[in-house]
XYZ file of N, CA, C and O in Angstrom:
536
model
N 89.753 -49.958 -29.577
C 90.857 -49.401 -28.664
C 92.018 -49.413 -29.702
O 92.483 -50.343 -30.318
N 92.838 -48.447 -29.649
C 94.021 -48.538 -30.668
C 95.330 -49.149 -29.943
O 95.514 -49.757 -28.807
N 96.185 -49.479 -30.714
C 97.317 -50.033 -30.242
C 98.742 -49.307 -29.741
O 98.664 -48.126 -30.076
N 99.443 -49.807 -28.801
C 100.272 -49.069 -28.251
C 101.654 -49.367 -29.142
O 102.274 -50.303 -28.861
N 102.087 -48.607 -30.475
C 103.160 -49.061 -31.056
C 104.696 -48.630 -30.434
O 105.267 -49.542 -30.784
N 104.746 -47.933 -29.431
C 105.802 -47.680 -28.849
C 106.056 -48.869 -28.027
O 107.306 -49.552 -27.989
N 105.222 -49.582 -27.274
C 105.311 -50.829 -26.383
C 105.761 -51.891 -27.254
O 106.277 -52.811 -27.092
N 104.949 -51.848 -28.593
C 105.244 -53.002 -29.386
C 106.725 -53.051 -29.911
O 107.205 -54.018 -29.952
N 107.261 -51.847 -30.109
C 108.474 -51.797 -30.848
C 109.626 -52.162 -29.853
O 110.680 -52.924 -29.971
N 109.223 -51.791 -28.630
C 110.289 -51.890 -27.461
C 110.219 -53.213 -27.007
O 111.278 -53.892 -26.796
N 108.980 -53.933 -27.142
C 109.025 -55.272 -26.685
C 109.793 -56.150 -27.835
O 110.462 -57.320 -27.455
N 109.652 -55.739 -29.094
C 110.080 -56.603 -30.282
C 111.596 -56.659 -29.981
O 112.184 -57.576 -30.334
N 112.201 -55.318 -29.789
C 113.675 -54.955 -29.788
C 114.232 -55.861 -28.600
O 115.191 -56.438 -28.628
N 113.374 -55.753 -27.403
C 113.829 -56.483 -26.304
C 113.787 -57.818 -26.315
O 114.925 -58.626 -25.999
N 112.749 -58.488 -26.985
C 112.669 -59.830 -27.120
C 113.767 -60.413 -28.159
O 114.470 -61.493 -28.020
N 114.013 -59.843 -29.134
C 114.877 -60.076 -30.199
C 116.527 -60.226 -29.578
O 117.276 -60.934 -29.903
N 116.768 -59.102 -28.881
C 118.130 -59.103 -28.014
C 118.173 -60.201 -27.004
O 119.257 -60.781 -27.118
N 117.163 -60.594 -26.389
C 117.276 -61.738 -25.424
C 117.373 -63.096 -25.910
O 118.101 -63.982 -25.526
N 116.827 -63.041 -27.122
C 116.918 -64.253 -28.158
C 118.131 -64.365 -29.055
O 118.521 -65.199 -29.776
N 119.034 -63.436 -29.034
C 120.486 -63.192 -29.723
C 120.024 -63.018 -30.872
O 120.758 -63.603 -31.890
N 118.916 -62.582 -31.521
C 118.655 -62.257 -33.019
C 119.344 -61.074 -33.499
O 119.477 -60.044 -32.730
N 119.761 -61.076 -34.614
C 120.248 -59.853 -35.162
C 119.224 -58.977 -35.874
O 119.754 -57.619 -35.931
N 118.281 -59.226 -36.527
C 117.547 -58.824 -37.155
C 115.993 -58.615 -36.519
O 115.371 -59.684 -36.267
N 115.253 -57.608 -36.504
C 114.238 -57.326 -35.829
C 113.132 -56.399 -37.032
O 113.685 -55.351 -37.760
N 112.083 -56.872 -37.290
C 111.118 -56.273 -38.236
C 110.078 -55.545 -37.583
O 109.128 -56.377 -36.956
N 109.764 -54.159 -37.590
C 108.757 -53.738 -36.760
C 107.824 -52.944 -37.853
O 108.555 -52.490 -38.996
N 106.581 -52.522 -37.481
C 105.636 -51.873 -38.260
C 106.231 -50.388 -38.551
O 106.617 -49.688 -37.498
N 106.216 -49.809 -39.691
C 106.515 -48.274 -39.835
C 105.355 -47.540 -39.427
O 104.332 -47.420 -40.150
N 105.576 -46.541 -38.561
C 105.029 -45.184 -38.333
C 106.072 -44.136 -38.162
O 106.992 -44.311 -37.959
N 105.236 -43.117 -38.290
C 106.102 -41.843 -38.055
C 106.874 -41.803 -36.693
O 107.986 -41.412 -36.525
N 106.155 -42.183 -35.519
C 106.755 -42.205 -34.170
C 107.605 -43.378 -34.055
O 108.844 -43.107 -33.554
N 107.593 -44.610 -34.884
C 108.471 -45.736 -34.740
C 109.833 -45.027 -35.607
O 110.856 -45.475 -35.168
N 109.527 -44.461 -36.516
C 110.748 -43.930 -37.139
C 111.589 -43.093 -36.618
O 112.814 -43.297 -36.696
N 111.119 -42.147 -35.863
C 111.604 -41.186 -34.978
C 112.679 -41.962 -33.994
O 113.496 -41.376 -33.482
N 111.887 -42.685 -33.343
C 112.537 -43.430 -32.005
C 113.630 -44.417 -32.688
O 114.743 -44.240 -32.063
N 113.477 -45.132 -33.775
C 114.184 -45.917 -34.410
C 115.950 -45.062 -34.723
O 116.829 -45.326 -34.677
N 115.487 -43.712 -35.225
C 116.718 -42.647 -35.591
C 117.287 -42.446 -34.341
O 118.594 -42.251 -34.374
N 116.610 -42.181 -33.444
C 117.434 -41.879 -32.026
C 118.112 -43.018 -31.624
O 119.472 -42.951 -31.233
N 117.789 -44.340 -31.690
C 118.288 -45.465 -31.328
C 119.672 -45.653 -32.003
O 120.789 -46.087 -31.768
N 119.390 -45.368 -33.555
C 120.541 -45.402 -34.463
C 121.703 -44.309 -34.317
O 122.901 -44.503 -33.991
N 121.182 -43.222 -33.899
C 122.212 -42.049 -33.395
C 122.874 -42.325 -32.364
O 124.291 -41.950 -32.100
N 122.463 -42.990 -31.330
C 123.049 -43.016 -29.946
C 123.668 -44.361 -29.796
O 124.449 -44.679 -28.990
N 123.709 -45.261 -31.052
C 124.644 -46.538 -31.143
C 124.056 -47.732 -30.517
O 124.695 -48.476 -30.165
N 122.483 -47.824 -30.262
C 122.036 -48.993 -29.681
C 121.836 -49.726 -30.871
O 121.516 -51.171 -30.525
N 121.582 -49.535 -31.919
C 121.402 -50.399 -32.995
C 122.472 -50.040 -34.232
O 122.800 -49.094 -34.216
N 122.420 -51.193 -34.963
C 123.733 -51.016 -36.074
C 123.156 -50.361 -37.442
O 123.766 -49.477 -37.982
N 121.729 -50.650 -37.995
C 121.421 -50.317 -39.179
C 120.170 -50.307 -39.300
O 119.469 -51.253 -38.411
N 119.481 -49.393 -40.118
C 117.970 -49.447 -40.274
C 117.937 -49.538 -41.849
O 118.379 -48.713 -42.397
N 116.681 -50.181 -42.346
C 116.267 -50.017 -43.617
C 114.761 -50.266 -43.776
O 114.170 -50.952 -42.967
N 114.290 -49.802 -45.003
C 112.850 -49.727 -44.802
C 112.461 -51.100 -45.793
O 113.303 -51.240 -46.617
N 111.278 -51.854 -45.665
C 110.917 -52.815 -46.220
C 109.529 -52.845 -46.595
O 108.486 -52.406 -45.688
N 108.946 -53.054 -47.836
C 107.659 -52.870 -48.208
C 107.261 -54.310 -48.610
O 107.763 -54.946 -49.503
N 106.166 -54.819 -48.102
C 105.631 -56.135 -48.236
C 104.190 -56.143 -48.304
O 103.313 -55.627 -47.118
N 103.454 -56.646 -49.207
C 101.937 -56.230 -49.194
C 101.196 -55.236 -49.207
O 100.571 -55.018 -48.147
N 101.735 -54.188 -49.371
C 101.427 -52.763 -49.416
C 101.596 -52.156 -47.860
O 100.785 -51.437 -47.527
N 102.488 -52.790 -47.091
C 102.628 -52.398 -45.739
C 104.206 -52.071 -45.815
O 105.175 -52.813 -46.446
N 104.446 -51.013 -45.043
C 106.044 -50.477 -44.847
C 106.505 -51.100 -43.461
O 105.642 -51.134 -42.394
N 107.663 -51.732 -43.349
C 108.280 -52.167 -42.305
C 109.632 -51.542 -42.020
O 110.316 -51.253 -42.961
N 110.205 -51.441 -40.784
C 111.518 -50.912 -40.669
C 112.242 -52.283 -40.239
O 111.727 -53.013 -39.334
N 113.478 -52.515 -40.873
C 113.973 -53.754 -40.666
C 115.556 -53.222 -39.774
O 116.195 -52.616 -40.286
N 115.761 -53.600 -38.446
C 116.700 -53.085 -37.711
C 117.843 -54.231 -37.649
O 117.503 -55.339 -37.428
N 119.078 -53.909 -37.360
C 120.100 -54.906 -37.235
C 120.636 -54.512 -35.969
O 121.188 -53.091 -35.789
N 120.268 -55.294 -34.760
C 120.901 -55.041 -33.560
C 122.364 -55.264 -33.478
O 123.101 -56.235 -34.224
N 122.789 -54.534 -32.464
C 124.339 -54.640 -32.237
C 124.541 -55.446 -31.213
O 124.350 -55.226 -29.916
N 125.267 -56.571 -31.503
C 125.610 -57.538 -30.396
C 127.063 -57.491 -30.018
O 127.813 -57.631 -30.962
N 127.475 -57.150 -28.821
C 128.833 -56.794 -28.429
C 129.304 -58.274 -27.594
O 128.981 -58.325 -26.368
N 129.566 -59.281 -28.489
C 130.058 -60.632 -27.672
C 131.544 -60.757 -27.722
O 132.005 -60.599 -28.857
N 132.011 -61.470 -26.864
C 133.375 -61.779 -27.101
C 133.412 -63.581 -26.418
O 132.516 -63.874 -25.802
N 134.454 -64.161 -26.835
C 134.430 -65.493 -26.643
C 134.869 -65.763 -25.035
O 134.338 -66.648 -24.339
N 135.524 -64.766 -24.205
C 135.783 -64.738 -22.738
C 134.523 -64.698 -22.055
O 134.357 -65.219 -20.926
N 133.687 -63.417 -22.459
C 132.568 -63.428 -21.555
C 131.321 -63.907 -22.096
O 131.005 -63.800 -23.221
N 130.645 -64.643 -21.276
C 129.321 -64.969 -21.919
C 128.328 -63.908 -22.232
O 128.604 -62.602 -21.741
N 127.423 -64.290 -23.185
C 126.456 -63.280 -23.794
C 125.768 -62.797 -22.529
O 125.118 -63.487 -21.760
N 125.537 -61.252 -22.578
C 124.752 -60.506 -21.751
C 123.951 -59.776 -22.509
O 124.269 -59.044 -23.411
N 122.452 -59.368 -21.813
C 121.908 -58.491 -22.726
C 122.551 -57.020 -22.357
O 123.032 -56.716 -21.365
N 122.557 -56.451 -23.614
C 123.097 -54.889 -23.565
C 122.146 -54.106 -23.797
O 122.264 -52.762 -23.351
N 120.990 -54.298 -24.308
C 120.091 -53.335 -24.385
C 118.975 -53.387 -23.435
O 118.185 -54.539 -23.460
N 118.676 -52.589 -22.645
C 117.482 -52.486 -21.621
C 116.619 -51.398 -22.181
O 116.978 -50.421 -22.169
N 115.277 -51.614 -22.228
C 114.331 -50.751 -22.531
C 113.118 -50.958 -21.820
O 112.854 -51.804 -21.479
N 112.721 -49.714 -21.267
C 111.523 -49.769 -20.604
C 110.517 -48.606 -20.850
O 110.749 -47.420 -20.960
N 109.394 -48.982 -21.147
C 108.310 -48.093 -21.458
C 107.698 -47.408 -19.932
O 107.307 -48.055 -19.131
N 107.654 -46.031 -20.007
C 107.200 -45.427 -19.048
C 106.006 -44.655 -19.100
O 104.848 -45.355 -18.407
N 105.487 -43.785 -20.050
C 104.306 -43.335 -20.359
C 103.604 -44.303 -21.103
O 103.951 -44.633 -22.196
N 102.378 -44.395 -20.610
C 101.492 -45.538 -21.563
C 100.144 -44.774 -21.767
O 99.778 -43.870 -21.205
N 99.283 -45.370 -22.587
C 98.095 -44.842 -22.844
C 97.115 -44.449 -21.667
O 96.441 -43.858 -21.410
N 97.183 -45.574 -20.527
C 96.515 -45.460 -19.463
C 96.924 -44.425 -18.562
O 96.133 -44.036 -17.468
N 98.159 -44.167 -18.386
C 98.880 -43.310 -17.555
C 100.063 -42.495 -18.023
O 101.008 -42.993 -18.413
N 99.822 -41.313 -18.497
C 100.692 -40.339 -19.030
C 101.567 -39.981 -17.891
O 101.213 -39.358 -16.978
N 102.817 -39.789 -18.231
C 103.822 -39.161 -17.489
C 104.638 -37.918 -18.139
O 105.020 -38.230 -19.167
N 104.258 -36.853 -17.453
C 105.047 -35.783 -18.173
C 106.151 -35.068 -17.204
O 106.064 -35.270 -15.905
N 107.233 -34.142 -17.652
C 108.117 -33.594 -16.972
C 108.685 -32.434 -17.643
O 108.561 -32.419 -18.849
N 109.081 -31.269 -16.675
C 109.699 -30.272 -17.187
C 111.056 -30.570 -17.357
O 111.540 -31.495 -17.185
N 111.629 -29.598 -18.039
C 112.981 -29.677 -18.451
C 114.070 -29.843 -17.162
O 115.026 -30.642 -17.423
N 113.715 -29.302 -16.135
C 114.524 -29.573 -14.948
C 114.566 -30.902 -14.254
O 115.188 -31.274 -13.561
N 113.473 -31.514 -14.279
C 113.035 -32.788 -13.667
C 113.056 -34.000 -14.638
O 112.518 -35.058 -14.035
N 113.838 -33.939 -15.786
C 113.718 -34.937 -16.683
C 114.803 -35.871 -15.887
O 116.040 -35.303 -15.521
N 114.499 -37.107 -15.835
C 115.408 -38.183 -15.028
C 116.794 -38.481 -15.678
O 116.759 -38.308 -17.096
N 117.781 -38.724 -15.206
C 118.854 -39.221 -15.792
C 119.305 -40.598 -15.390
O 118.931 -41.163 -14.487
N 119.350 -41.390 -16.315
C 119.380 -42.886 -16.490
C 121.023 -43.189 -16.284
O 121.878 -42.790 -17.014
N 121.209 -43.838 -15.012
C 122.530 -44.275 -14.695
C 123.578 -43.147 -14.883
O 124.723 -43.230 -15.472
N 123.214 -42.209 -14.414
C 124.185 -40.943 -14.239
C 124.424 -40.254 -15.655
O 125.277 -39.653 -16.009
N 123.589 -40.608 -16.676
C 123.903 -40.090 -17.883
C 124.235 -40.966 -19.121
O 124.171 -40.839 -20.157
N 124.238 -42.255 -18.591
C 124.854 -43.450 -19.559
C 123.667 -43.812 -20.558
O 123.976 -44.148 -21.667
N 122.410 -43.871 -19.970
C 121.541 -44.127 -20.728
C 120.770 -42.791 -21.145
O 121.038 -41.941 -21.034
N 119.560 -43.193 -21.899
C 118.862 -42.060 -22.567
C 117.480 -41.991 -22.013
O 116.961 -43.331 -21.865
N 116.687 -40.983 -22.047
C 115.426 -41.037 -22.223
C 114.844 -40.274 -23.490
O 115.237 -39.529 -23.639
N 113.973 -40.777 -23.979
C 113.217 -40.455 -25.071
C 111.910 -39.806 -24.537
O 111.075 -40.337 -23.896
N 111.810 -38.552 -25.159
C 110.733 -37.555 -24.661
C 109.860 -37.032 -25.975
O 110.677 -36.907 -26.925
N 108.655 -37.072 -25.876
C 107.831 -36.623 -26.839
C 107.604 -34.996 -26.313
O 106.846 -34.790 -25.528
N 108.130 -34.114 -27.062
C 107.976 -32.509 -26.661
C 107.201 -32.076 -28.002
O 106.709 -32.571 -28.848
N 106.817 -30.797 -27.683
C 106.103 -29.831 -28.688
C 107.042 -29.640 -29.833
O 106.486 -29.104 -30.915
N 108.301 -29.888 -29.810
C 109.266 -29.798 -31.126
C 109.623 -31.321 -31.737
O 110.558 -31.179 -32.395
N 109.038 -32.044 -31.208
C 109.128 -33.467 -31.767
C 109.626 -34.458 -30.817
O 109.844 -33.922 -29.519
N 109.961 -35.675 -31.112
C 110.632 -36.643 -30.214
C 112.085 -36.354 -30.363
O 112.606 -36.412 -31.157
N 112.603 -36.294 -28.980
C 114.125 -36.216 -28.840
C 114.724 -36.833 -27.719
O 113.949 -37.415 -26.833
N 115.871 -36.850 -27.409
C 116.313 -37.520 -26.218
C 116.343 -36.525 -25.058
O 116.158 -35.330 -25.371
N 116.880 -36.869 -23.951
C 116.635 -36.005 -22.924
C 117.834 -35.122 -22.755
O 117.555 -33.685 -22.274
N 119.002 -35.194 -23.248
C 119.998 -34.063 -23.596
C 119.613 -32.981 -24.437
O 119.822 -31.720 -24.069
N 118.728 -33.340 -25.520
C 118.335 -32.420 -26.430
C 117.266 -31.662 -25.863
O 117.379 -30.266 -25.779
N 116.484 -32.284 -25.041
C 115.380 -31.486 -24.217
C 115.914 -30.579 -23.500
O 115.351 -29.254 -22.958
N 116.964 -30.916 -22.501
C 117.649 -30.068 -21.659
C 118.139 -29.037 -22.169
O 118.075 -27.578 -21.557
N 118.907 -29.078 -23.194
C 119.597 -27.993 -23.923
C 118.652 -26.935 -24.539
O 118.721 -25.876 -24.488
N 117.646 -27.442 -25.023
C 116.361 -26.548 -25.525
C 115.607 -25.916 -24.461
O 114.702 -24.963 -24.575
N 115.750 -26.378 -23.180
C 114.858 -26.228 -21.991
C 113.488 -26.492 -22.155
O 112.751 -25.627 -21.485
N 112.947 -27.506 -22.592
C 111.670 -27.711 -22.902
C 111.204 -29.211 -22.247
O 112.467 -30.030 -22.328
N 110.347 -29.474 -21.665
C 109.735 -30.748 -21.144
C 108.800 -31.581 -22.273
O 108.501 -30.976 -23.101
N 108.331 -32.462 -21.745
C 107.256 -33.336 -22.355
C 106.691 -34.510 -21.768
O 107.016 -34.827 -20.610
N 106.255 -35.302 -22.704
C 105.959 -36.854 -22.148
C 107.179 -37.625 -22.299
O 107.591 -37.720 -23.339
N 107.399 -38.431 -21.220
C 108.509 -39.258 -21.075
C 108.024 -40.698 -21.531
O 107.079 -41.359 -21.117
N 108.568 -41.096 -22.773
C 108.167 -42.240 -23.380
C 108.813 -43.498 -22.983
O 108.220 -44.357 -22.662
N 110.167 -43.443 -23.130
C 110.788 -44.745 -22.492
C 112.246 -44.348 -21.935
O 112.705 -43.328 -22.152
N 112.690 -45.223 -21.455
C 114.229 -45.296 -20.807
C 115.007 -46.300 -21.628
O 114.518 -47.441 -21.843
N 116.336 -46.007 -22.141
C 117.099 -47.087 -22.795
C 118.417 -47.061 -22.125
O 118.937 -45.854 -21.978
N 119.013 -48.120 -21.799
C 120.172 -48.274 -21.001
C 120.941 -49.601 -21.591
O 120.555 -50.262 -21.990
């Protein structure tokens, strides 16, 4: 049985954010690279770099923590896996959900690649809903 790499990266990022860690190392695949690029474009993570160790490639993410001295630390990154190997969830372009009225993003796997909900609506295509991020 195969691994669910999308669930693994979501869980790694969520756990690092809850433990107030700044750096996360995840396995490099084409899908994880595209999802991380979307997170970087949308401002959910600060920096990404590749790392090679023992003939394996990794992505090293620097998380963005917005902490002030007056307000105690709160999780700013919420990630939720929607479609999974046991239950695939698809949507057309008109029925793509809006997260927090457009404040969050939905990552969708379409026939033209992995993209955000805004890009999919503009192009008028639907696909498999991978995850919600807010």
